[in-house]
């Protein structure tokens, strides 16, 4: 798929299924480059649930060498992943809203 091709409804539906299958948000990036988190950057999952400590730690290897926190690129990637949990549903909803407006204008 080219970045310039229009998204199909099938693609949007597949994105929504992946979102529905993921752990509910919000996901909060806890990044070493912004504040010390105790030695490793992670994504805190659904922090509003106080009785559990739910975190994702991702490992990155470049040329066989593990990249450890603090690392600006690693933290930027974790920030992107965490933000996607809330950004993607909003973007899909906006695409569907704009498509509805276009269809209404064509009638």
mmCIF file of C-alpha atoms in Angstrom:
data_model
loop_
_atom_site.group_PDB
_atom_site.id
_atom_site.type_symbol
_atom_site.label_atom_id
_atom_site.label_comp_id
_atom_site.label_asym_id
_atom_site.label_seq_id
_atom_site.Cartn_x
_atom_site.Cartn_y
_atom_site.Cartn_z
ATOM 1 C CA UNK A 1 0.000 0.000 0.000
ATOM 2 C CA UNK A 2 1.170 3.446 -0.842
ATOM 3 C CA UNK A 3 0.948 6.250 1.681
ATOM 4 C CA UNK A 4 -0.954 8.217 -0.986
ATOM 5 C CA UNK A 5 -3.724 5.653 -1.445
ATOM 6 C CA UNK A 6 -7.070 6.211 0.247
ATOM 7 C CA UNK A 7 -7.812 3.984 3.212
ATOM 8 C CA UNK A 8 -10.496 1.442 2.480
ATOM 9 C CA UNK A 9 -13.343 0.667 4.854
ATOM 10 C CA UNK A 10 -11.826 -2.811 5.196
ATOM 11 C CA UNK A 11 -8.548 -1.285 6.413
ATOM 12 C CA UNK A 12 -10.350 0.989 8.861
ATOM 13 C CA UNK A 13 -12.369 -1.994 10.146
ATOM 14 C CA UNK A 14 -9.143 -3.994 10.655
ATOM 15 C CA UNK A 15 -7.608 -1.098 12.595
ATOM 16 C CA UNK A 16 -10.692 -0.902 14.799
ATOM 17 C CA UNK A 17 -10.499 -4.658 15.497
ATOM 18 C CA UNK A 18 -6.849 -4.301 16.578
ATOM 19 C CA UNK A 19 -7.787 -1.377 18.834
ATOM 20 C CA UNK A 20 -10.685 -3.325 20.353
ATOM 21 C CA UNK A 21 -8.328 -6.234 21.092
ATOM 22 C CA UNK A 22 -5.754 -4.086 22.860
ATOM 23 C CA UNK A 23 -5.758 -3.310 26.566
ATOM 24 C CA UNK A 24 -7.918 -0.256 27.270
ATOM 25 C CA UNK A 25 -6.179 3.043 27.758
ATOM 26 C CA UNK A 26 -4.880 5.380 28.614
ATOM 27 C CA UNK A 27 -1.329 4.183 28.187
ATOM 28 C CA UNK A 28 1.220 6.486 29.790
ATOM 29 C CA UNK A 29 4.856 6.580 28.678
ATOM 30 C CA UNK A 30 7.204 6.652 31.683
ATOM 31 C CA UNK A 31 10.431 7.756 30.052
ATOM 32 C CA UNK A 32 13.934 7.966 31.478
ATOM 33 C CA UNK A 33 14.779 10.959 29.280
ATOM 34 C CA UNK A 34 11.968 13.025 30.831
ATOM 35 C CA UNK A 35 12.245 11.958 34.444
ATOM 36 C CA UNK A 36 14.051 9.171 36.196
ATOM 37 C CA UNK A 37 11.852 6.108 36.376
ATOM 38 C CA UNK A 38 14.277 3.803 38.132
ATOM 39 C CA UNK A 39 16.412 2.545 35.282
ATOM 40 C CA UNK A 40 14.142 1.649 32.388
ATOM 41 C CA UNK A 41 11.557 3.378 30.264
ATOM 42 C CA UNK A 42 8.193 1.671 29.992
ATOM 43 C CA UNK A 43 4.545 2.180 29.137
ATOM 44 C CA UNK A 44 2.161 2.177 32.078
ATOM 45 C CA UNK A 45 -1.097 0.546 31.050
ATOM 46 C CA UNK A 46 -4.397 1.802 32.429
ATOM 47 C CA UNK A 47 -2.863 3.655 35.399
ATOM 48 C CA UNK A 48 -6.334 4.501 36.764
ATOM 49 C CA UNK A 49 -6.605 0.945 38.096
ATOM 50 C CA UNK A 50 -4.798 1.527 41.396
ATOM 51 C CA UNK A 51 -4.710 -2.073 42.634
ATOM 52 C CA UNK A 52 -2.489 -3.291 39.801
ATOM 53 C CA UNK A 53 0.898 -2.300 38.485
ATOM 54 C CA UNK A 54 0.584 -2.960 34.743
ATOM 55 C CA UNK A 55 3.598 -1.934 32.649
ATOM 56 C CA UNK A 56 5.020 -2.854 29.250
ATOM 57 C CA UNK A 57 8.757 -3.007 28.760
ATOM 58 C CA UNK A 58 10.004 -3.235 25.193
ATOM 59 C CA UNK A 59 13.490 -4.346 24.254
ATOM 60 C CA UNK A 60 15.275 -2.919 21.247
ATOM 61 C CA UNK A 61 18.368 -4.348 19.588
ATOM 62 C CA UNK A 62 20.431 -2.596 16.925
ATOM 63 C CA UNK A 63 23.187 -4.634 15.325
ATOM 64 C CA UNK A 64 22.943 -7.205 18.098
ATOM 65 C CA UNK A 65 23.435 -4.566 20.818
ATOM 66 C CA UNK A 66 20.590 -3.889 23.221
ATOM 67 C CA UNK A 67 19.604 -0.225 23.483
ATOM 68 C CA UNK A 68 19.027 0.704 27.113
ATOM 69 C CA UNK A 69 17.364 3.666 28.769
ATOM 70 C CA UNK A 70 17.940 6.497 28.841
ATOM 71 C CA UNK A 71 17.928 6.671 25.047
ATOM 72 C CA UNK A 72 16.117 9.487 23.242
ATOM 73 C CA UNK A 73 15.122 7.396 20.214
ATOM 74 C CA UNK A 74 13.883 4.498 22.325
ATOM 75 C CA UNK A 75 11.855 6.896 24.446
ATOM 76 C CA UNK A 76 10.440 8.617 21.347
ATOM 77 C CA UNK A 77 9.324 5.212 20.036
ATOM 78 C CA UNK A 78 7.722 4.284 23.373
ATOM 79 C CA UNK A 79 5.996 7.675 23.459
ATOM 80 C CA UNK A 80 4.612 7.019 19.956
ATOM 81 C CA UNK A 81 3.352 3.530 20.859
ATOM 82 C CA UNK A 82 1.703 4.719 24.066
ATOM 83 C CA UNK A 83 0.071 7.685 22.324
ATOM 84 C CA UNK A 84 -1.251 5.505 19.506
ATOM 85 C CA UNK A 85 -3.657 3.839 21.982
ATOM 86 C CA UNK A 86 -5.674 7.052 22.155
ATOM 87 C CA UNK A 87 -4.662 8.693 18.867
ATOM 88 C CA UNK A 88 -5.755 5.845 16.580
ATOM 89 C CA UNK A 89 -9.409 5.651 17.668
ATOM 90 C CA UNK A 90 -9.694 9.429 17.323
ATOM 91 C CA UNK A 91 -8.119 9.421 13.855
ATOM 92 C CA UNK A 92 -10.373 6.615 12.646
ATOM 93 C CA UNK A 93 -13.440 8.396 14.007
ATOM 94 C CA UNK A 94 -12.339 11.596 12.228
ATOM 95 C CA UNK A 95 -11.859 9.767 8.909
ATOM 96 C CA UNK A 96 -15.325 8.233 9.209
ATOM 97 C CA UNK A 97 -16.856 11.615 10.192
ATOM 98 C CA UNK A 98 -15.274 13.376 7.217
ATOM 99 C CA UNK A 99 -16.351 10.610 4.842
ATOM 100 C CA UNK A 100 -19.925 10.948 6.102
ATOM 101 C CA UNK A 101 -19.787 14.699 5.465
ATOM 102 C CA UNK A 102 -18.481 14.143 1.928
ATOM 103 C CA UNK A 103 -21.231 11.645 1.136
ATOM 104 C CA UNK A 104 -23.851 14.060 2.502
ATOM 105 C CA UNK A 105 -22.483 16.854 0.288
ATOM 106 C CA UNK A 106 -22.646 14.624 -2.803
ATOM 107 C CA UNK A 107 -26.384 13.964 -2.334
#
